[in-house]
mmCIF file of C-alpha atoms in Angstrom:
data_model
loop_
_atom_site.group_PDB
_atom_site.id
_atom_site.type_symbol
_atom_site.label_atom_id
_atom_site.label_comp_id
_atom_site.label_asym_id
_atom_site.label_seq_id
_atom_site.Cartn_x
_atom_site.Cartn_y
_atom_site.Cartn_z
ATOM 1 C CA UNK H 267 -22.121 13.905 49.453
ATOM 2 C CA UNK H 268 -20.325 15.973 52.717
ATOM 3 C CA UNK H 269 -21.451 18.605 53.544
ATOM 4 C CA UNK H 270 -19.577 20.763 51.750
ATOM 5 C CA UNK H 271 -17.130 23.534 54.464
ATOM 6 C CA UNK H 272 -16.245 20.153 55.983
ATOM 7 C CA UNK H 273 -14.279 18.267 52.644
ATOM 8 C CA UNK H 274 -10.588 19.516 53.294
ATOM 9 C CA UNK H 275 -10.887 19.296 56.841
ATOM 10 C CA UNK H 276 -11.219 15.729 56.370
ATOM 11 C CA UNK H 277 -8.528 15.241 53.872
ATOM 12 C CA UNK H 278 -6.130 17.684 56.649
ATOM 13 C CA UNK H 279 -8.059 15.676 59.109
ATOM 14 C CA UNK H 280 -7.509 12.199 57.848
ATOM 15 C CA UNK H 281 -3.397 13.394 57.582
ATOM 16 C CA UNK H 282 -3.336 13.974 61.216
ATOM 17 C CA UNK H 283 -2.364 17.964 60.613
ATOM 18 C CA UNK H 284 -5.637 19.849 62.114
ATOM 19 C CA UNK H 285 -4.844 21.411 64.696
ATOM 20 C CA UNK H 286 -6.745 20.537 68.241
ATOM 21 C CA UNK H 287 -9.088 23.299 68.378
ATOM 22 C CA UNK H 288 -11.007 22.545 64.248
ATOM 23 C CA UNK H 289 -10.793 18.551 65.204
ATOM 24 C CA UNK H 290 -12.662 18.860 67.916
ATOM 25 C CA UNK H 291 -15.296 20.602 66.130
ATOM 26 C CA UNK H 292 -14.974 18.124 63.499
ATOM 27 C CA UNK H 293 -15.176 14.974 65.426
ATOM 28 C CA UNK H 294 -17.918 16.404 67.385
ATOM 29 C CA UNK H 295 -19.994 17.478 63.978
ATOM 30 C CA UNK H 296 -18.851 13.365 62.674
ATOM 31 C CA UNK H 297 -20.661 12.491 65.430
ATOM 32 C CA UNK H 298 -23.291 14.367 64.524
ATOM 33 C CA UNK H 299 -23.500 13.794 60.469
ATOM 34 C CA UNK H 300 -23.713 10.501 58.816
ATOM 35 C CA UNK H 301 -22.326 11.263 55.218
ATOM 36 C CA UNK H 302 -19.341 13.393 57.127
ATOM 37 C CA UNK H 303 -18.661 10.139 58.847
ATOM 38 C CA UNK H 304 -18.445 7.897 55.757
ATOM 39 C CA UNK H 305 -16.161 10.294 53.797
ATOM 40 C CA UNK H 306 -13.819 10.775 56.681
ATOM 41 C CA UNK H 307 -13.493 7.189 56.830
ATOM 42 C CA UNK H 308 -13.043 6.817 53.344
ATOM 43 C CA UNK H 309 -10.517 9.499 53.197
ATOM 44 C CA UNK H 310 -8.527 7.581 55.187
ATOM 45 C CA UNK H 311 -8.863 4.478 53.834
ATOM 46 C CA UNK H 312 -6.990 5.965 51.045
ATOM 47 C CA UNK H 313 -4.554 7.675 53.344
ATOM 48 C CA UNK H 314 -3.084 4.774 54.485
ATOM 49 C CA UNK H 315 -3.491 2.546 50.905
ATOM 50 C CA UNK H 316 -1.329 5.043 49.593
ATOM 51 C CA UNK H 317 1.841 4.557 51.910
ATOM 52 C CA UNK H 318 2.057 0.987 50.232
ATOM 53 C CA UNK H 319 2.867 2.973 46.734
ATOM 54 C CA UNK H 320 6.129 2.396 45.536
ATOM 55 C CA UNK H 321 9.228 4.131 45.322
ATOM 56 C CA UNK H 322 12.386 3.891 43.828
ATOM 57 C CA UNK H 323 15.737 3.889 44.606
ATOM 58 C CA UNK H 324 18.167 6.050 42.377
ATOM 59 C CA UNK H 325 20.224 3.715 40.652
ATOM 60 C CA UNK H 326 24.455 3.926 42.088
ATOM 61 C CA UNK H 327 25.774 6.566 39.304
ATOM 62 C CA UNK H 328 22.836 8.667 39.147
ATOM 63 C CA UNK H 329 25.352 11.502 40.471
ATOM 64 C CA UNK H 330 28.060 10.722 38.700
ATOM 65 C CA UNK H 331 26.535 11.233 36.060
ATOM 66 C CA UNK H 332 24.705 13.692 36.764
ATOM 67 C CA UNK H 333 28.194 15.617 37.079
ATOM 68 C CA UNK H 334 29.051 14.354 33.681
ATOM 69 C CA UNK H 335 26.005 16.426 32.372
ATOM 70 C CA UNK H 336 27.056 19.931 34.866
ATOM 71 C CA UNK H 337 30.537 19.184 33.254
ATOM 72 C CA UNK H 338 29.798 18.367 29.775
ATOM 73 C CA UNK H 339 27.030 21.771 29.979
ATOM 74 C CA UNK H 340 29.927 23.944 30.990
ATOM 75 C CA UNK H 341 32.429 23.105 28.374
ATOM 76 C CA UNK H 342 29.459 23.631 25.834
ATOM 77 C CA UNK H 343 30.551 27.216 24.225
ATOM 78 C CA UNK H 344 27.586 30.254 24.136
ATOM 79 C CA UNK H 345 27.428 29.888 20.558
ATOM 80 C CA UNK H 346 26.856 25.700 21.083
ATOM 81 C CA UNK H 347 24.324 26.487 24.078
ATOM 82 C CA UNK H 348 22.421 29.134 21.508
ATOM 83 C CA UNK H 349 21.712 26.324 18.842
ATOM 84 C CA UNK H 350 20.975 24.173 20.820
ATOM 85 C CA UNK H 351 18.218 25.933 22.430
ATOM 86 C CA UNK H 352 17.023 27.350 18.975
ATOM 87 C CA UNK H 353 17.609 23.913 17.054
ATOM 88 C CA UNK H 354 16.505 21.572 19.844
ATOM 89 C CA UNK H 355 13.614 19.368 18.650
ATOM 90 C CA UNK H 356 11.167 21.152 21.094
ATOM 91 C CA UNK H 357 12.300 24.243 19.979
ATOM 92 C CA UNK H 358 12.074 22.633 16.635
ATOM 93 C CA UNK H 359 8.304 20.983 16.813
ATOM 94 C CA UNK H 360 6.720 24.591 18.401
ATOM 95 C CA UNK H 361 8.429 26.461 15.713
ATOM 96 C CA UNK H 362 6.600 25.126 13.027
ATOM 97 C CA UNK H 363 3.260 26.538 14.171
ATOM 98 C CA UNK H 364 4.974 30.104 13.760
ATOM 99 C CA UNK H 365 6.290 29.080 10.564
ATOM 100 C CA UNK H 366 3.415 28.426 9.205
ATOM 101 C CA UNK H 367 2.018 31.197 10.424
ATOM 102 C CA UNK H 368 4.118 33.051 8.804
ATOM 103 C CA UNK H 369 4.468 31.212 5.168
ATOM 104 C CA UNK H 370 0.036 32.647 5.482
ATOM 105 C CA UNK H 371 0.783 36.125 5.965
ATOM 106 C CA UNK H 372 2.867 35.858 2.711
ATOM 107 C CA UNK H 373 0.983 33.668 0.585
ATOM 108 C CA UNK H 374 -2.236 36.361 1.570
ATOM 109 C CA UNK H 375 0.897 39.452 0.513
ATOM 110 C CA UNK H 376 1.324 37.774 -2.630
ATOM 111 C CA UNK H 377 -2.119 36.596 -3.832
ATOM 112 C CA UNK H 378 -3.284 40.435 -2.999
ATOM 113 C CA UNK H 379 -0.588 42.636 -5.083
ATOM 114 C CA UNK H 380 -1.924 44.534 -8.292
ATOM 115 C CA UNK H 381 -2.259 42.341 -11.036
ATOM 116 C CA UNK H 382 -0.223 43.396 -14.250
ATOM 117 C CA UNK H 383 -2.060 45.214 -16.379
ATOM 118 C CA UNK H 384 -2.259 43.210 -19.457
ATOM 119 C CA UNK H 385 -3.709 40.686 -17.180
ATOM 120 C CA UNK H 386 -6.196 43.001 -15.624
ATOM 121 C CA UNK H 387 -7.842 43.914 -18.121
ATOM 122 C CA UNK H 388 -7.889 40.948 -20.552
ATOM 123 C CA UNK H 389 -9.487 39.032 -17.460
ATOM 124 C CA UNK H 390 -6.709 36.573 -17.534
ATOM 125 C CA UNK H 391 -6.912 36.251 -21.648
ATOM 126 C CA UNK H 392 -4.307 38.649 -22.965
ATOM 127 C CA UNK H 393 -4.639 37.047 -25.815
ATOM 128 C CA UNK H 394 -7.686 36.644 -27.574
ATOM 129 C CA UNK H 395 -7.799 40.819 -25.786
ATOM 130 C CA UNK H 396 -5.043 41.818 -28.203
ATOM 131 C CA UNK H 397 -6.983 39.874 -31.170
ATOM 132 C CA UNK H 398 -10.424 41.840 -30.515
ATOM 133 C CA UNK H 399 -8.165 45.226 -31.200
ATOM 134 C CA UNK H 400 -6.166 43.762 -33.780
ATOM 135 C CA UNK H 401 -10.284 43.287 -35.613
ATOM 136 C CA UNK H 402 -11.146 46.254 -35.385
ATOM 137 C CA UNK H 403 -8.188 48.205 -36.181
ATOM 138 C CA UNK H 404 -8.128 45.894 -39.839
ATOM 139 C CA UNK H 405 -11.479 46.362 -40.278
ATOM 140 C CA UNK H 406 -11.141 50.163 -39.241
ATOM 141 C CA UNK H 407 -8.370 50.579 -41.887
ATOM 142 C CA UNK H 408 -9.673 48.570 -44.680
ATOM 143 C CA UNK H 409 -13.537 50.963 -44.602
ATOM 144 C CA UNK H 410 -10.831 53.596 -45.052
ATOM 145 C CA UNK H 411 -9.630 51.929 -47.942
ATOM 146 C CA UNK H 412 -12.231 51.431 -49.782
ATOM 147 C CA UNK H 413 -13.028 55.148 -48.804
ATOM 148 C CA UNK H 414 -9.856 55.672 -50.107
ATOM 149 C CA UNK H 415 -10.589 53.595 -53.440
ATOM 150 C CA UNK H 416 -13.822 55.620 -54.003
ATOM 151 C CA UNK H 417 -11.908 58.588 -54.270
ATOM 152 C CA UNK H 418 -9.118 57.611 -56.524
ATOM 153 C CA UNK H 419 -11.807 55.713 -58.491
ATOM 154 C CA UNK H 420 -13.461 58.758 -59.492
ATOM 155 C CA UNK H 421 -10.179 60.488 -61.736
ATOM 156 C CA UNK H 422 -9.311 57.795 -63.487
ATOM 157 C CA UNK H 423 -11.876 56.899 -64.656
ATOM 158 C CA UNK H 424 -12.522 60.909 -65.965
ATOM 159 C CA UNK H 425 -9.066 59.874 -67.763
ATOM 160 C CA UNK H 426 -10.818 57.160 -69.495
ATOM 161 C CA UNK H 427 -13.354 58.114 -70.303
ATOM 162 C CA UNK H 428 -11.602 61.317 -71.875
ATOM 163 C CA UNK H 429 -9.003 59.032 -73.979
ATOM 164 C CA UNK H 430 -11.257 57.683 -76.552
ATOM 165 C CA UNK H 431 -12.335 61.099 -77.110
ATOM 166 C CA UNK H 432 -9.209 62.275 -77.905
ATOM 167 C CA UNK H 433 -7.788 59.523 -79.611
ATOM 168 C CA UNK H 434 -11.418 60.325 -81.274
ATOM 169 C CA UNK W 142 12.303 28.259 65.572
ATOM 170 C CA UNK W 143 11.411 25.005 64.453
ATOM 171 C CA UNK W 144 13.119 21.918 62.767
ATOM 172 C CA UNK W 145 12.161 22.451 59.642
ATOM 173 C CA UNK W 146 12.650 25.971 59.530
ATOM 174 C CA UNK W 147 15.345 25.648 59.866
ATOM 175 C CA UNK W 148 16.589 23.443 57.646
ATOM 176 C CA UNK W 149 14.715 25.309 54.980
ATOM 177 C CA UNK W 150 16.719 27.864 56.000
ATOM 178 C CA UNK W 151 19.965 25.361 55.480
ATOM 179 C CA UNK W 152 18.465 24.889 52.189
ATOM 180 C CA UNK W 153 19.034 28.877 50.842
ATOM 181 C CA UNK W 154 21.821 29.053 52.473
ATOM 182 C CA UNK W 155 23.499 25.745 50.340
ATOM 183 C CA UNK W 156 22.029 27.796 47.834
ATOM 184 C CA UNK W 157 23.722 31.064 47.817
ATOM 185 C CA UNK W 158 26.740 29.429 48.818
ATOM 186 C CA UNK W 159 26.529 27.731 45.813
ATOM 187 C CA UNK W 160 25.764 30.914 44.125
ATOM 188 C CA UNK W 161 29.592 32.113 45.367
ATOM 189 C CA UNK W 162 30.751 28.661 43.555
ATOM 190 C CA UNK W 163 30.711 26.297 46.006
ATOM 191 C CA UNK W 164 30.366 23.690 44.300
ATOM 192 C CA UNK W 165 30.738 20.913 47.940
ATOM 193 C CA UNK W 166 27.399 22.777 49.133
ATOM 194 C CA UNK W 167 25.756 21.615 45.722
ATOM 195 C CA UNK W 168 26.645 18.162 46.552
ATOM 196 C CA UNK W 169 25.086 19.219 49.857
ATOM 197 C CA UNK W 170 21.521 20.458 48.240
ATOM 198 C CA UNK W 171 21.611 16.990 45.710
ATOM 199 C CA UNK W 172 22.242 14.690 48.706
ATOM 200 C CA UNK W 173 19.306 15.622 50.471
ATOM 201 C CA UNK W 174 16.888 16.684 47.567
ATOM 202 C CA UNK W 175 18.179 13.409 46.047
ATOM 203 C CA UNK W 176 15.404 11.012 46.996
ATOM 204 C CA UNK W 177 12.706 13.255 47.952
ATOM 205 C CA UNK W 178 12.840 14.576 43.999
ATOM 206 C CA UNK W 179 13.456 10.330 42.369
ATOM 207 C CA UNK W 180 10.732 9.222 44.080
ATOM 208 C CA UNK W 181 8.033 11.608 42.937
ATOM 209 C CA UNK W 182 8.907 11.721 39.892
ATOM 210 C CA UNK W 183 8.849 7.938 39.718
ATOM 211 C CA UNK W 184 5.128 8.220 41.387
ATOM 212 C CA UNK W 185 3.813 10.900 39.015
ATOM 213 C CA UNK W 186 5.418 8.986 35.576
ATOM 214 C CA UNK W 187 5.685 5.525 36.243
ATOM 215 C CA UNK W 188 9.532 4.878 34.658
ATOM 216 C CA UNK W 189 12.425 4.077 36.230
ATOM 217 C CA UNK W 190 14.519 5.624 33.426
ATOM 218 C CA UNK W 191 12.211 8.213 33.115
ATOM 219 C CA UNK W 192 12.325 8.969 36.727
ATOM 220 C CA UNK W 193 16.008 9.491 36.973
ATOM 221 C CA UNK W 194 16.821 11.184 33.406
ATOM 222 C CA UNK W 195 13.870 13.907 35.021
ATOM 223 C CA UNK W 196 15.985 14.230 37.118
ATOM 224 C CA UNK W 197 18.993 15.325 36.351
ATOM 225 C CA UNK W 198 17.507 17.654 34.592
ATOM 226 C CA UNK W 199 15.609 19.384 37.293
ATOM 227 C CA UNK W 200 19.919 19.356 39.658
ATOM 228 C CA UNK W 201 21.175 20.416 36.032
ATOM 229 C CA UNK W 202 18.299 22.956 35.775
ATOM 230 C CA UNK W 203 18.759 23.980 40.029
ATOM 231 C CA UNK W 204 22.759 24.368 38.609
ATOM 232 C CA UNK W 205 22.579 26.663 35.726
ATOM 233 C CA UNK W 206 20.218 28.884 37.305
ATOM 234 C CA UNK W 207 22.303 29.519 40.525
ATOM 235 C CA UNK W 208 24.033 33.100 39.067
ATOM 236 C CA UNK W 209 20.168 34.251 39.654
ATOM 237 C CA UNK W 210 19.111 31.550 42.663
ATOM 238 C CA UNK W 211 17.425 34.807 44.661
ATOM 239 C CA UNK W 212 15.396 32.868 48.529
ATOM 240 C CA UNK W 213 12.537 34.545 47.273
ATOM 241 C CA UNK W 214 10.170 31.621 48.523
ATOM 242 C CA UNK W 215 11.321 28.101 49.627
ATOM 243 C CA UNK W 216 13.967 26.435 48.734
ATOM 244 C CA UNK W 217 11.844 23.378 47.941
ATOM 245 C CA UNK W 218 9.165 25.482 46.207
ATOM 246 C CA UNK W 219 11.055 25.389 43.519
ATOM 247 C CA UNK W 220 13.211 22.178 43.010
ATOM 248 C CA UNK W 221 9.128 20.497 42.934
ATOM 249 C CA UNK W 222 7.587 23.902 40.792
ATOM 250 C CA UNK W 223 10.470 22.369 38.719
ATOM 251 C CA UNK W 224 9.811 18.668 38.916
ATOM 252 C CA UNK W 225 6.441 19.070 38.408
ATOM 253 C CA UNK W 226 6.827 21.042 35.277
ATOM 254 C CA UNK W 227 8.489 19.090 33.986
ATOM 255 C CA UNK W 228 6.403 16.432 35.082
ATOM 256 C CA UNK W 229 3.340 17.153 33.850
ATOM 257 C CA UNK W 230 4.523 17.858 30.527
ATOM 258 C CA UNK W 231 6.334 14.671 29.626
ATOM 259 C CA UNK W 232 2.855 13.193 30.416
ATOM 260 C CA UNK W 233 1.459 15.279 27.972
ATOM 261 C CA UNK W 234 3.776 14.878 25.197
ATOM 262 C CA UNK W 235 3.891 10.661 26.071
ATOM 263 C CA UNK W 236 -0.080 11.319 26.161
ATOM 264 C CA UNK W 237 0.266 12.650 22.479
ATOM 265 C CA UNK W 238 3.047 10.382 21.312
ATOM 266 C CA UNK W 239 1.221 6.239 23.209
ATOM 267 C CA UNK W 240 -1.989 7.255 23.543
ATOM 268 C CA UNK W 241 -3.175 3.846 23.085
ATOM 269 C CA UNK W 242 -1.303 3.201 26.624
ATOM 270 C CA UNK W 243 -3.677 1.009 28.798
ATOM 271 C CA UNK W 244 -3.152 2.397 32.178
ATOM 272 C CA UNK W 245 -2.921 -1.212 34.329
ATOM 273 C CA UNK W 246 0.057 -2.039 32.279
ATOM 274 C CA UNK W 247 2.911 -2.822 34.730
ATOM 275 C CA UNK W 248 5.422 0.812 34.766
ATOM 276 C CA UNK W 249 8.493 -0.158 32.480
ATOM 277 C CA UNK W 250 12.693 -0.348 34.009
ATOM 278 C CA UNK W 251 10.282 -1.352 37.403
ATOM 279 C CA UNK W 252 12.748 -1.379 40.327
ATOM 280 C CA UNK W 253 10.484 -1.065 43.720
ATOM 281 C CA UNK W 254 10.105 -2.100 47.232
ATOM 282 C CA UNK W 255 10.105 -5.209 47.293
ATOM 283 C CA UNK W 256 7.927 -7.440 49.137
ATOM 284 C CA UNK W 257 8.916 -8.500 52.773
ATOM 285 C CA UNK W 258 10.621 -12.007 52.036
ATOM 286 C CA UNK W 259 8.581 -13.805 55.398
ATOM 287 C CA UNK W 260 5.725 -13.002 52.924
ATOM 288 C CA UNK W 261 4.278 -15.827 51.861
ATOM 289 C CA UNK W 262 3.500 -16.659 48.566
ATOM 290 C CA UNK W 263 0.079 -16.086 48.581
ATOM 291 C CA UNK W 264 0.672 -12.980 50.836
ATOM 292 C CA UNK W 265 3.439 -11.688 48.187
ATOM 293 C CA UNK W 266 0.199 -12.092 44.930
ATOM 294 C CA UNK W 267 -1.744 -10.007 47.091
ATOM 295 C CA UNK W 268 0.343 -7.026 48.329
ATOM 296 C CA UNK W 269 1.500 -6.830 44.803
ATOM 297 C CA UNK W 270 -2.392 -6.580 43.240
ATOM 298 C CA UNK W 271 -2.719 -3.640 46.007
ATOM 299 C CA UNK W 272 0.102 -2.008 44.728
ATOM 300 C CA UNK W 273 -1.182 -2.145 40.467
ATOM 301 C CA UNK W 274 -4.567 -0.709 42.047
ATOM 302 C CA UNK W 275 -3.107 1.503 44.073
ATOM 303 C CA UNK W 276 -1.001 2.527 41.653
ATOM 304 C CA UNK W 277 -3.430 2.800 38.630
ATOM 305 C CA UNK W 278 -5.880 4.864 40.837
ATOM 306 C CA UNK W 279 -3.339 7.124 41.146
ATOM 307 C CA UNK W 280 -2.076 6.657 37.198
ATOM 308 C CA UNK W 281 -5.460 7.927 36.666
ATOM 309 C CA UNK W 282 -6.091 10.979 37.747
ATOM 310 C CA UNK W 283 -4.267 14.285 35.506
ATOM 311 C CA UNK W 284 -1.328 15.135 35.772
ATOM 312 C CA UNK W 285 -2.021 18.458 37.977
ATOM 313 C CA UNK W 286 -4.027 16.008 40.010
ATOM 314 C CA UNK W 287 -1.690 13.741 40.181
ATOM 315 C CA UNK W 288 1.132 15.944 41.024
ATOM 316 C CA UNK W 289 -0.957 17.797 44.216
ATOM 317 C CA UNK W 290 -1.681 14.579 45.749
ATOM 318 C CA UNK W 291 1.976 13.484 45.296
ATOM 319 C CA UNK W 292 3.465 16.943 47.383
ATOM 320 C CA UNK W 293 0.278 16.743 49.720
ATOM 321 C CA UNK W 294 1.025 12.630 51.101
ATOM 322 C CA UNK W 295 4.606 12.085 50.106
ATOM 323 C CA UNK W 296 6.210 15.822 50.971
ATOM 324 C CA UNK W 297 3.545 16.526 53.559
ATOM 325 C CA UNK W 298 3.440 19.658 52.027
ATOM 326 C CA UNK W 299 0.024 22.048 53.054
ATOM 327 C CA UNK W 300 -2.275 24.519 50.374
ATOM 328 C CA UNK W 301 -0.360 26.803 50.251
ATOM 329 C CA UNK W 302 3.164 25.644 49.767
ATOM 330 C CA UNK W 303 1.417 23.603 47.056
ATOM 331 C CA UNK W 304 -0.436 27.147 46.036
ATOM 332 C CA UNK W 305 2.567 28.840 45.362
ATOM 333 C CA UNK W 306 4.120 25.472 43.268
ATOM 334 C CA UNK W 307 1.719 25.949 40.925
ATOM 335 C CA UNK W 308 1.801 29.413 41.049
ATOM 336 C CA UNK W 309 -1.628 29.925 41.492
ATOM 337 C CA UNK W 310 -4.478 30.016 44.254
ATOM 338 C CA UNK W 311 -4.957 28.192 47.289
ATOM 339 C CA UNK W 312 -8.595 27.788 47.101
ATOM 340 C CA UNK W 313 -7.792 26.802 43.212
ATOM 341 C CA UNK W 314 -5.506 24.107 45.096
ATOM 342 C CA UNK W 315 -7.924 23.021 47.999
ATOM 343 C CA UNK W 316 -10.196 22.234 43.827
ATOM 344 C CA UNK W 317 -7.957 20.330 42.640
ATOM 345 C CA UNK W 318 -7.118 18.161 45.985
ATOM 346 C CA UNK W 319 -10.895 17.655 47.409
ATOM 347 C CA UNK W 320 -11.588 15.905 43.015
ATOM 348 C CA UNK W 321 -8.257 14.245 43.494
ATOM 349 C CA UNK W 322 -9.035 12.426 46.763
ATOM 350 C CA UNK W 323 -12.773 11.926 45.679
ATOM 351 C CA UNK W 324 -11.337 9.759 42.990
ATOM 352 C CA UNK W 325 -9.001 8.035 45.047
ATOM 353 C CA UNK W 326 -12.044 7.792 47.876
ATOM 354 C CA UNK W 327 -13.504 5.785 44.681
ATOM 355 C CA UNK W 328 -11.273 3.609 43.709
ATOM 356 C CA UNK W 329 -9.634 3.026 46.663
ATOM 357 C CA UNK W 330 -11.653 3.108 50.151
ATOM 358 C CA UNK W 331 -12.712 -0.906 49.848
ATOM 359 C CA UNK W 332 -9.116 -1.337 50.576
ATOM 360 C CA UNK W 333 -8.428 -0.090 53.753
#
C-alpha cells in the first residue's frame, strides 16, 4: 500500500500533470520509499497501456441523421411532445411503482370503510341473526297465545257447565 | 489567456449564438465535439450503434436546451454531464436486462482502430489480445469509475472539472479515480 497522501499525486505524476515543485518533491519521496515507487511505476505502465484502448470513427451519416432528428423534433406539435414525454416506455416504466402505490392506498381505504349494519351486527351471518330474532318473536307470540287461551278457556267452561244445569 | 481558455470561451460564444437562432454555430460546435463525445461513449458502452445513438441524443438535448443555455460552466462540462448521464443510465438498464453477458465477449458492432498494416500475423494477434485485455479491464469498472477514468485519461479533465460533471466534491472524484486506477493497476500493470 502506497503512502495514502501520495496516491492522487502519483496519478497526476503518471499523467504528467504535476507542477514542477510537486514533481520534484514526489520524486524525492519515490527515491526513499520502495512501496510508492512500485505504485508509481505501475501507474505509469497503466497510463501507457490505456493509449491502446480502441476508438471509433463516427459514421459518415452521423450529422445527416442528427439534423433529421432535430427537424423531426421541431415539427412535432407541442401536444405530441407532451404525450411522448408522459407515455414513453421510460415514463410508463417509472409510472408503474406510482400506480401500484396508488392502488394499494385505494385498496386500504376501501377495506377500512365502515361495514353495513347487517354485516356488523351479524358478524357476516345476517341470515342467522334474522333467524334467531324470529325464533324469539315466535316463542313470545306462542307464550302470549297460551296466556290468551287460558284466559279465554275459563268462561267457555262456565258456560259449558251452566248449560247442562239450565237444560236440566 | 491560454489557448485552451480561448477555445472554451469560443464554445460558450457559439452556444450563445445558437441560442440566438444561429444554426451555423451549432454546426461548428458539432464539428468540434462530435469525435470526443463519440469516443467517450464508445469506450463507455463498447457498442458502435449504441454509442452513435447516445451521441445523437447528447447533441439533440444540447440543441433543445439552447433557449435556456447560460454560460455558467464550461460548455464541455455540460456536454459530458449529459453524455455520462446517458451512458451510465444505458449501462444500468442493460445490466438489468442482460445480467448473463460475459465481459470478455467482443464488443458489438465493432469498427475500431485497425492494427498497422506492417504488422506480422503474430504481432496482430498480440495487439488484438492486448486490446481485448484493456477493454475487459475498463469494462470491469463500475460505470461511474469508468466515466471518471475516461474523462481523466482521454478528455484530459482535472479533478475539479470531473467533479463539476458529476456534481460532487473533488475529494469524491479523487476517491473514484483512486479505486478505479487501483483496479486497473492490478489488471494491466503487467502489460507495460
